[in-house]
Structures are given as C-alpha cells and as structure tokens.
Amino acid sequence: MAARAGTASPRGRPSASPARRRLKPLRTVVAWRGRAEWDQVMVGLYCGDSRLQQGALDRVSAWKSRYGSKMPLAVDCTAELIRCKVLDSSGRLKSHELILSYGLALVRFVNLITERKQKTVRLPLRQLAREVGIPVWVVDLRHELTHGKLPRLALCRKGCDVVLDWLRKMYWNRQLGNNLCEKDEDEKQEQEEVEANAELNSDAWVIQTPQHAACQKHKEFHEKVRDVLISYKNEQFRVMETVSKSRELWFDSSSEVDWILAQIKDLMQENRVAVAEALLSDGFLIPKMDCLKMLNIKYEANKEVWQFKIPPIFYCFWQPLLSGLLSRNFTQILIEKMFMELRECSDSSELRPQFLINWISELLTGIAKVNAGKKKQLCNKQESVKELFLHKVPLQWIRVTDSCLQAPCWATPHLLQMILTIMRPRLSRSSRKNLLYLASIYTEGGPPPLSSPGLSSDSSEQPIYTIESLQWRARQENQVKNQGQIVEKEENVPERDNGVEEVEEEEEEMVTETNPLEGLGHSGTMVAIAEKRAALQGSAWQITADEVRWKDFPLGKLPGQTDDPDGLMLDNYSMMSLLDQPVREEWKSLNTNSAELNIPVTGGLLWTQNDFYKIKSGLQLF
Amino acid sequence: RWRRAAPRTGRGGAGRGAAPGGGGGSAVMPARRSRPRRALARAPARASRTEAAWREFASSFTRTGMVPPAEPGLVAVEAAEACRTLRAPHRLTARSVLQALTFTGKCRLRCLYGAVRLLGFAVASHHPGLPVFSPATHCALSLEALPGARPPAADLRQLQRRPPLSAPRPWPHTHPALSSNFTPEDAVLASVGIVKCSPDNGLQVSESTCLALEELIQACCDEGIPVVLVCGPKNTGKSTFNRYLINLLLNHLPVVEYMECDIGQAEFTPPGCVSLSSVTEPVLGPPYTHQQMPHKVVYYGQTSCEQDTERYLDVVKYVFSCCKKEVPLVINTMGWVKGDGLLLLIDLIRLLSPSHIVQMDLCDWEAMPPLTPDHVHFSAGLHTKGKQQSKCKQLGLGDLESWKYPEGEDMSAPQHKLLYVNPEFPRAGAAVHSGILHDMSILGYLGHLQSPDIGAVLPLHCLVPYQVPFNAVALRVIHTDVAPSNIMYAVNASWVGLCCIPEEVRCQTDGPVLLTQTPICDCLGFGIVRGVDVEKKLYHILTPVPPENLRLVNCLLLGNIAIPECVLVGQQGIEGEIPYVTSDYNYSIVGSGKLRKNKQHLLKRKECDYA
C-alpha cells in the first residue's frame, strides 16, 4: 500500500519525523514509459549498428523534450558521443570535422560530469576525475582540445570509446538496477558523495588502490558488527547463567543490552545490508552446534520437527535484539537477505536452511500478528513482550514474494502461503492459488491441501512456464481485481492503530474519499458534457465517446494501448510551413558564422547545450 | 441560516506599529455565536439606525470585556471559510478588533459596513465577496480599516438577503510542498480559515515605494495613460508591487491593463507565457490562486528565455502590438537583470517605450545600473544598439537590416521617468523554489477542469477528454529538436499550448501535420495530451478551455514545461505501472541529475579577479 503512495507525500507536514519520511520509496517522473524502454534505448545506443543507434538517438531526442531542463546528464552525454560515432561511421565527414565533433562531446562530458562534484573550494579537474574514475588521459585530452593543439582523430575515437564505456558501467548498468531509492530530495546531495565513493569500490574498472581500500573498509565494518553481536551473545549468556530461571528474565533487557542495541543501530545507519549479512553469518541467528548445545537445544536433521518455529529458548535469546532492530526498512532487507541465503543453501536438511526457514516463518508470523492490528491484550502482557514487532511493518510484498520464489525449497509453499496471506494489497484469489500450486509443483511436494479446490477451473487459461510469466499473470489479475481491493482496504480502516500510521491513514482516506465520487462525478458531469458536445457541433474537436472508463487508464495511456512505446512511432506525416512567420531557422544557419560571433558574449565563450545541438542537427539527417 | 456580523471598531489609521491586544480575538468566539443574531434581529431597517445597531453590537463586545473599547470608526467584515467540511453548518464570521489584521490563510471576504483596505484595494460594502488568499509562502495580506467617509449605509435586511458566500474553486491537487500552507490555528479566525500573524509578515511599504506609488496614481488619474514598466532583480517584490499598484489603481479606475513579460513567474497564466490582460478585479493572492486566460496570450514554451531571446522579443512585440493603450498599462519584466538579461531589458525598454520605469533594487548598485533615460538611450542592448553605435551598424552590416528594431524612433524616443524603489518587502517568492511555483500555477489552471458544483475534486485521469483528429491541428515542438518519428511519443502525456494560427491547416492525408517553424500566434489555453491514438489518428486532450474557444484551436505547441510531477505520480486507483513514473530511478548514481547552473563559475571568476 505504501508503495502505491498517493499525492500526499509526508514532505512538508510538520508532524512527519525524518524517520517517517523514509518510509516511502521516492517516486519520480521520468521520460521513459518503463523499464523495458530504458533497456531498449541503452542497447540501441551501445550496439554497433548505426541504424539502430540512430533510432535510439531519436528516442533520446524525445526524452529531452519530455524532460525539459531535467534531462539526466549522463543520458545527454552518451547521446552526444554516440551521435559522433554515427557521424563517423556514415563517412560523410572529414577527419577534421570529426575531431571537432568528438572534441566538443568529450569536453562536455568531462566538464559536466565533474562539475557536479565540485565543492565550494574549487578542486582541480584531474582530482575530481580520479574520484569518479575517469582516466587521467581523458582529462588531458580535454585540456588539449580546449587549450592546446587539436589531437589526432584516432585519439578522439579512443577517448570516445573509453568514455562511453565509463558511462555504461557507471550509469546505464547501475541505474534502475537496484531499488534502493529512498532518499529524500534534500539528502540526495550528501548521499551522492558517499555513495559515489562506495560505488567506486565495486567497480573493477577503477584503479586498484581505492578498490582495495574499500574492500578493507567493508571487512572492517563487518568485523565491527560481529564484535557487537558477540558482545550481545555473551551478555545474554551471562544473564542466563546468573539467573537460573532463565528465559523469562531475558525480556527485561538489561542496560547492557540497551547499550549494545544502540551500538548496532548506529552501525545500521551506516550500512543496513552489512548488518543483515553479519546477523545471518554463522554463529548468530544461524547458530553453530556448540551454541545449540549450550542452550540445551536438541537438533535433529528431520526438517519438519520444529514446525516452522525457532526453538523457544533460542527465540528468546535473540528477541530483545531483533525487536529493537526490525524497522520497516531493515525487516525488508533482512527477509530478502534470508531468502537469498536460503537460495545459496544446497542441502535443505542442514542447520542453516533450517534456521533460515524458521526465522522467516517467525518473522512473517510476527508481521501477520501486528499487521492484523489486534489491540494488545493487556491481560496477556508476557505474550506481547515476546513479539518481534511493535508497530506495523508495511513491506514491499511483491519483492518479498519475488525473493521467496527465487529461493525454492521444500518449505516454499508454506512460506509463500504466509506471504500471500499477509500481503497487502492482496493478489487476486485465483492468482494466489495458482502461485501456490506452481510453487508446490516446482518443489515436488505436490499441491498443498489448502489450495486444491478450484484449481481446475483456472487451469484452462494460458500455461505458466516461468517466473516472469507468473509475475505477469499476477499483475494482470491485479488489474482486474482493482475494485475488490478498495473494498478490502476500507474494511481495514476501523482496525487501524491510530497513532502509528499517520501516513498510511491519509492514503486510506484519499481512497475512500475519491471512491464515492466516481459515481457522483459521472452523473453530475453528464449535463456539462452534453452541453460541451452541443457547443462543439461541426468542429473538429469532439468530446471523446463516453463508454470508456477513463479512471482505469493513467495519463498517457489509452484503452487497448500497450506500454510499448513503439506504438507511438510515426511512419508518415506531412510538413507545413507558415507564410507570414519569421523564418528564423534558415536565417540563422546562413549567418551563424558572421553574425553571432560578432556579438560580445559576456558569459564567457562556453557554448550552451542548445548551440551545440543546433550545430549538430544541421549536420544530420533524420 | 448564515450568521454574520463582525463589528470591527478601529481607529482607522494606518495600522502599522501599533501593538495589538493579541488574545482578544480568540476569546470572543462563544459570544459571537449568539449575540450577532439578536443584534441583527433587532436592527431597524432604516439607514440612519443601521449604524446605531452596529455600534450597539460592537459595544456589546466591549461590555462583556472581550474587546478593549475603541475609538469610533466602525468596520464590519464577513469572511467565510471555503473548506468543504465546514461549509454548510458553520458559516461563521470573523471579527477583528485590531487596527490591522495581518493573516495567512484563505477565505472569501465581504465588507458589511465601512471600508477596509486589502493590499491597496479598498473594499466597500457594495463589493461582492472577494476571494482572498494569503499563503504562508508569500507576503501575508493585511486588512486595514479605512478611516473617513461614511459609506452609504447598507440596509441590514438587504445584506441578509444576499446569497451566502460560495467557496472558492476547488483545488485540483495538493502539492506536497504546500499542503501545509493553509493550516488555520487561531480559534476565532480558524473558523473562517485564516490565521493571524505578526504585522511584520505583512507588506511593509517603504517610503520610496510610497512616493513611487503616489506618483504613479497621480499619473494615471490626472495626466493620461502611462505605461509603467517594473523591473528589478529576482525576489525584490516586483509582483507584490504590481499587485499593490494594480489594486490601488482599481480604486480609481474600472480597468487596468497588465502585460506579463516574466515568462517564469506569470501572474495570471501558467508559466512560459507572455500575456496582456485587462484587470478589473483586485488581485488578492499569489498567481496560482487566480489563473485565468487573459485576452492575449502567446506561449513561449519555456520558463527562461536565454536560449532564444530573439523569439522572446518577437513574442513581446506581438503581444504589445495588441495593446490599445486606452487605459494605464503596467508591464512586469523578468528578474534576469545580469549580463545578457540587462541588455535584453534595455531592448525591451526600447521596444515598449514606457513612460515610467519603476526600478526595484535592494540598495545593491552592483545588480543593475540605474536605468536613466540617458543610460537606456546610449547603451547597447542585446539585439539593438545604443544611439551612436546604431549609425555604425547601418553603415556596416546591411544584411542585418531585416533584423532591426525601430531605431528611427530612438532619436525622438519619449523620455521615461525613472522611479527608484527600495522595497522593504519580506522577500516575496524566496520561500518556495521556483519550480514549485510553476507547478502551483499549472495546478491552479487545471483547477478549472473541476466542475464547481460537485465541490469535490476528481483526479485528472478520470475526466472525459476531448478528441481531435491529427490532420485538424498542426503540431510543433518548441525549443527542442525531436525526430519527427518520435514526435507523438514526445507529445503523449505532455503539457501543450492550444493555439490558433491564422492559416488553415490543410492536409491531404490523415496523418499529423508538423510545422516547419515555430509560429508566433495566439494561445487560447493549455491542456494535457491524455493519450495519442495512432490507429484512429486522434489526439485526446484534457483542457479547461471552453468549447467555443476550443473550436478555434488548430495548433498544438509543445514547450519545455512539464506537467507537475504530483499529477502523474498521484494517480489513484491505477493497477499496474503508471507510465513515466518509477521508484527505481536512483539519483545518487553519477550523472543521474540534470544540468545544473553552477554558481561557482561566478564565484571562481570573482576570486580570480581579486587574485
């Protein structure tokens, strides 16, 4: 639900605490319709075929129009460089002209990319370039181009290739790749630096030393987390020994535990993923044998012996820590991480997958309890203390489902069943059933008893062979079930815990608010529509036929239209020139050399992007 | 049914500086509910006794000790909340015992007795309810009592018979950044949707402003038809000054012409337009609260004009040629007064030949030199030359003849009068990023799509669009070269100007018609291309333009102005992916951001100069 965020962003509301702001992934408007188009353009730009490249460049020109001044720098630079390559391969330009084209594209790339890194104290270009991993010789090339002798064409070509490679690695391959986009606008700046440094580390293209250093840093961080976790373990063991009555007393977490918790939270600020990794490394949430012995837990290889539960003592051992750590974000990360770890495990009868499965199950149970919104029963205080979650944790359930499906094992049907039950907004009944059925077939467990009825009726539809088609199917079903969902949401409203989820509640209100309107608006506007229709009689403008349920179609999409942008491409069109309008374009292209250079430019001799674009568009045929 | 009456006893002077008895207002609330009614019921119908009734009413507050006794000078205003939830049962009235009430919030205000002044405009009892908007992001409005002349006493019964104030137009979307703008807190005023704030937040009229305004009013009322050009750097309060000036002039004149040359922060239109409007109603709020289509609009298509100053000047020239010059004209200009911006301003002044130039500046002579007649006369503009240079030009570059501005007039150019103003406004638009103001104007304009009688807001994608065949309207992308094959892709879900070119759009085929040049033509309104049907060759367009004007539209101009993000992001009830919306785009990756104008350029250059 939170992912389906409405207009009401928590930004600017006085009540919204900084922590709350992070709850929603930042949704932004981009020029491309979706992921597929982005990939298509990237492939088009980087393929060697100049016809395809030209097609991709044309699309980028449309992006530029859609984006206005917000066009991402890297896309712009890539397009400019590719344009040079297309010109080069067309063979229509002589080498000197090509050098000029390449030169400007390269200069713009180096300047634009590094300028964003510029701080208040101006740093030398070389240093900035080194920070982002642009080879120094490219910076030197830029220097030659602007201040020195024009370099040879071969060098320009080489520079262009290297820079395009850099752009692909640093921008295209990373962008839209991961979902970690929860930064607030304001934080972007600071984050940028931190992450830009971090990014370098994982990139093989960068010079050796920083990479090594970063690796080292990561290792050190991991060690730090481990140290804190070990101190937690020791503390818990100490408590256990001193108070022989053992586990109930663990819940009154000592000040020592509080202190450890604070330390881990600090570390989490720095890197949540690493904390999750450390927790799941051997000896912590996944115990070693000796630890089990110390806690007097009998381990059996029989996989279902614990019935998806963590042994109580072990649960109590970790519960104080986990309930302190499990924020919404961290829960998401931890569960996904667990599934990832689960995928790595080959033999599901080992200790590790056992515990992973049981922990996931415990977490999901906890979430289910708290999300169901049952008021804590005061009489059963001890029970509530044991819970892992104190507040609701709206997760990105689709992603959880995905990761669950990516880690198939004997327990998948059970886990999937849990996820599908907790998940909000729910998938449709039939897609839930189908998913479960498929999962059980895949894991060779046969259909679980819960989901057998009604299967035959759905199986007549298209067969599902891959996860992708499954997801596609789920999405389709989702669309159909839109109405039912809203009703479900409404039912949930009274159960909500008022103080906790302000943001969500607001969304809820918006849904319920708009809902009754739909009917009303329809009937109320009918008269107005009829009037408009009458006023437009005989004109080319008409009111669109009213049988379309417009509210089901977002702006930019019509009934029957797919998300494929190729559907909007034009094959034939006619041009029309106007008689009494100034024909500025022609005038300019004839006189650019003489007239424009005569005007004293006060802002320096830097060419604006537009100038550059105009020059190039004069050279190129659409 | 609807209760009213808010006596406001004030001393009636210019209220600045007096410390108001703050809490007085809030204590009155319970009394107000019962007493006004009785007072009204007893009030005699005859004019002579009306005032006595009001006075009695006012003193009833004094007697109960809720209001300090005030000197004679009686004003009653009524304000009504516009909020949906409060509408029917709570039509309450606000009262104030302060000399000047500075407030934020929104309401509809009507003067019941006496007269008040609101941002220069004198509101008397014969005025219908005025929509008043005072968001926290802008200079707060102040309500001041006007002393002196008793207005012809209004018949109380007549007052009562007036229809209740209706709510201002519903808002299409809540902009995330401004959703907390109108948060009424103070108990009394809250019921009508406003919050009292310190008089310091209100408009501070400096001495130089006062002098300039007096001179301008004199010029308008006595001498003839002045053309007033207001210029100055960003955030010096040009728009606030304009609003104040227009409101003041409207006290004396039925209509004032206003020409908007600031394509970034247009007063009456969405951004990117040069326009000419006849203003007859006072301007009481920031631009996004009074979006309307002026009688002459040209869509420039961008919020700044550095990239194509020639087209900008052509556009200004075209709009200016439509001005009949029968009433005073106020011209607003851009805040771009550095470098080329100043040169462009000089071009503008040459082109428009104003009789008065109001130059606003914060005692910062570096920002721009005083635009004295001599300075304008002799210095070169961006596209025009100063007096001496113009001769050289005529000798030398004959081929540029076609591109000259009326230089012949330079010799006999009317000398303008320079009014130098040092404003003391709290910095006007500075609180909000300009991008947000653009979005707000567009949202304000899109608000006209909502039908007023429903009272609730429908999401844009639920509305029934218009459709028009490809070959009936010509299409042009301004400022960007888009490959023709991709033009429908660019136009889909975009903000377009709906324009009218004089030529007939002729086309043999049923395919789209693309223009080869950008026309300078009338813009009749704006719309969102809701979808493009390539099969049936239809554009589907959402627009508030009335059908009788829509018939005339035969050209779509696609500029560089985008639909506000919240319109696309906030589409409710859509299953599946919303086109063009993603949460996966990661801004922290190198090169993901936009081209930013780097102020450090200037910084460095300065440092170098000192070195």
GROMACS .gro file of C-alpha atoms in nm, chain B residues 233-389:
model
  157
  855PRO     CA    1   1.638   4.157  -0.973
  856LYS     CA    2   1.470   3.841  -0.852
  857ASN     CA    3   1.292   3.838  -0.519
  858THR     CA    4   1.275   4.211  -0.478
  859GLY     CA    5   0.898   4.205  -0.474
  860LYS     CA    6   0.815   4.307  -0.828
  861SER     CA    7   0.498   4.103  -0.835
  862THR     CA    8   0.386   4.221  -0.495
  863PHE     CA    9   0.448   4.578  -0.604
  864ASN     CA   10   0.249   4.515  -0.920
  865ARG     CA   11  -0.042   4.370  -0.729
  866TYR     CA   12  -0.039   4.658  -0.489
  867LEU     CA   13  -0.021   4.909  -0.771
  868ILE     CA   14  -0.300   4.744  -0.967
  869ASN     CA   15  -0.523   4.728  -0.662
  870LEU     CA   16  -0.457   5.092  -0.584
  871LEU     CA   17  -0.534   5.192  -0.941
  872LEU     CA   18  -0.854   4.989  -0.936
  873ASN     CA   19  -0.976   5.213  -0.656
  874HIS     CA   20  -0.985   5.492  -0.910
  875LEU     CA   21  -1.024   5.321  -1.245
  876PRO     CA   22  -1.255   5.048  -1.365
  877VAL     CA   23  -0.984   4.865  -1.554
  878VAL     CA   24  -0.605   4.847  -1.576
  879GLU     CA   25  -0.410   4.668  -1.846
  880TYR     CA   26  -0.136   4.438  -1.734
  881MET     CA   27   0.130   4.295  -1.958
  882GLU     CA   28   0.327   4.000  -1.834
  883CYS     CA   29   0.676   3.971  -1.976
  884ASP     CA   30   0.806   3.750  -1.696
  885ILE     CA   31   0.772   3.408  -1.852
  886GLY     CA   32   0.898   3.241  -1.536
  887GLN     CA   33   0.651   3.375  -1.284
  888ALA     CA   34   0.349   3.487  -1.479
  889GLU     CA   35   0.075   3.647  -1.273
  890PHE     CA   36  -0.238   3.525  -1.449
  891THR     CA   37  -0.123   3.237  -1.666
  892PRO     CA   38   0.074   2.916  -1.633
  893PRO     CA   39   0.448   2.965  -1.681
  894GLY     CA   40   0.603   3.023  -2.021
  895CYS     CA   41   0.362   3.286  -2.148
  896VAL     CA   42   0.374   3.649  -2.245
  897SER     CA   43   0.030   3.792  -2.200
  898LEU     CA   44  -0.182   4.102  -2.190
  899SER     CA   45  -0.481   4.119  -1.960
  900SER     CA   46  -0.744   4.370  -1.862
  901VAL     CA   47  -0.763   4.359  -1.487
  902THR     CA   48  -1.095   4.459  -1.336
  903GLU     CA   49  -1.088   4.264  -1.015
  904PRO     CA   50  -0.837   4.323  -0.737
  905VAL     CA   51  -0.552   4.077  -0.718
  906LEU     CA   52  -0.556   3.929  -0.369
  907GLY     CA   53  -0.328   3.632  -0.361
  908PRO     CA   54  -0.035   3.465  -0.532
  909PRO     CA   55  -0.059   3.378  -0.903
  910TYR     CA   56  -0.176   3.024  -0.860
  911THR     CA   57  -0.494   3.143  -0.693
  912HIS     CA   58  -0.617   3.346  -0.985
  913GLN     CA   59  -0.530   3.163  -1.301
  914GLN     CA   60  -0.734   3.287  -1.591
  915MET     CA   61  -0.682   3.323  -1.962
  916PRO     CA   62  -0.604   3.686  -2.049
  917HIS     CA   63  -0.730   3.818  -2.379
  918LYS     CA   64  -0.392   3.796  -2.545
  919VAL     CA   65  -0.152   3.517  -2.468
  920VAL     CA   66   0.143   3.383  -2.660
  921TYR     CA   67   0.304   3.062  -2.548
  922TYR     CA   68   0.679   3.095  -2.542
  923GLY     CA   69   0.717   2.746  -2.405
  924GLN     CA   70   0.996   2.781  -2.156
  925THR     CA   71   1.042   2.940  -1.819
  926SER     CA   72   1.354   3.128  -1.916
  927CYS     CA   73   1.446   3.289  -2.240
  928GLU     CA   74   1.827   3.278  -2.253
  929GLN     CA   75   1.820   3.021  -2.528
  930ASP     CA   76   1.610   3.216  -2.771
  931THR     CA   77   1.597   3.581  -2.687
  932GLU     CA   78   1.502   3.669  -3.044
  933ARG     CA   79   1.183   3.473  -3.029
  934TYR     CA   80   1.118   3.620  -2.688
  935LEU     CA   81   1.140   3.973  -2.824
  936ASP     CA   82   0.923   3.880  -3.120
  937VAL     CA   83   0.664   3.745  -2.884
  938VAL     CA   84   0.671   4.054  -2.666
  939LYS     CA   85   0.643   4.272  -2.972
  940TYR     CA   86   0.345   4.074  -3.098
  941VAL     CA   87   0.162   4.096  -2.767
  942PHE     CA   88   0.242   4.462  -2.723
  943SER     CA   89   0.102   4.541  -3.066
  944CYS     CA   90  -0.237   4.422  -2.941
  945CYS     CA   91  -0.242   4.674  -2.662
  946LYS     CA   92  -0.488   4.952  -2.740
  947LYS     CA   93  -0.334   5.198  -2.495
  948GLU     CA   94  -0.665   5.332  -2.377
  949VAL     CA   95  -0.604   5.262  -2.012
  950PRO     CA   96  -0.290   5.263  -1.800
  951LEU     CA   97  -0.060   4.973  -1.873
  952VAL     CA   98   0.155   4.801  -1.613
  953ILE     CA   99   0.435   4.587  -1.752
  954ASN     CA  100   0.613   4.326  -1.546
  955THR     CA  101   0.957   4.209  -1.652
  956MET     CA  102   1.187   3.922  -1.567
  957GLY     CA  103   1.422   3.914  -1.274
  958TRP     CA  104   1.708   3.831  -1.506
  959VAL     CA  105   1.900   4.156  -1.494
  960LYS     CA  106   2.257   4.038  -1.506
  961GLY     CA  107   2.471   4.014  -1.813
  962ASP     CA  108   2.259   3.949  -2.118
  963GLY     CA  109   1.949   3.988  -1.908
  964LEU     CA  110   2.020   4.354  -1.857
  965LEU     CA  111   2.087   4.401  -2.227
  966LEU     CA  112   1.762   4.228  -2.304
  967LEU     CA  113   1.585   4.457  -2.061
  968ILE     CA  114   1.724   4.753  -2.246
  969ASP     CA  115   1.592   4.604  -2.568
  970LEU     CA  116   1.256   4.566  -2.401
  971ILE     CA  117   1.253   4.924  -2.282
  972ARG     CA  118   1.335   5.043  -2.633
  973LEU     CA  119   1.061   4.826  -2.772
  974LEU     CA  120   0.791   4.918  -2.525
  975SER     CA  121   0.894   5.282  -2.464
  976PRO     CA  122   0.736   5.312  -2.121
  977SER     CA  123   0.652   5.649  -1.968
  978HIS     CA  124   0.760   5.533  -1.622
  979ILE     CA  125   1.016   5.280  -1.518
  980VAL     CA  126   0.995   5.151  -1.165
  981GLN     CA  127   1.331   5.007  -1.078
  982MET     CA  128   1.336   4.795  -0.768
  983ASP     CA  129   1.667   4.734  -0.606
  984LEU     CA  130   1.790   4.640  -0.265
  985CYS     CA  131   2.044   4.921  -0.235
  986ASP     CA  132   2.266   4.695  -0.435
  987TRP     CA  133   2.401   4.903  -0.714
  988GLU     CA  134   2.604   4.621  -0.845
  989ALA     CA  135   2.300   4.428  -0.953
  990MET     CA  136   2.197   4.674  -1.217
  991PRO     CA  137   2.279   5.029  -1.305
  992PRO     CA  138   2.001   5.285  -1.273
  993LEU     CA  139   1.808   5.280  -1.596
  994THR     CA  140   1.800   5.651  -1.651
  995PRO     CA  141   1.674   5.776  -1.988
  996ASP     CA  142   2.031   5.854  -2.083
  997HIS     CA  143   2.158   5.514  -1.989
  998VAL     CA  144   1.890   5.344  -2.192
  999HIS     CA  145   1.947   5.579  -2.478
 1000PHE     CA  146   2.317   5.526  -2.515
 1001SER     CA  147   2.392   5.174  -2.408
 1002ALA     CA  148   2.364   4.878  -2.638
 1003GLY     CA  149   2.102   4.615  -2.590
 1004LEU     CA  150   2.130   4.252  -2.682
 1005HIS     CA  151   1.978   4.298  -3.024
 1006THR     CA  152   1.965   4.673  -3.054
 1007LYS     CA  153   2.246   4.921  -3.044
 1008GLY     CA  154   2.282   5.241  -2.849
 1009LYS     CA  155   2.240   5.572  -3.015
 1010GLN     CA  156   2.590   5.619  -3.150
 1011GLN     CA  157   2.653   5.264  -3.239
   0.00000   0.00000   0.00000
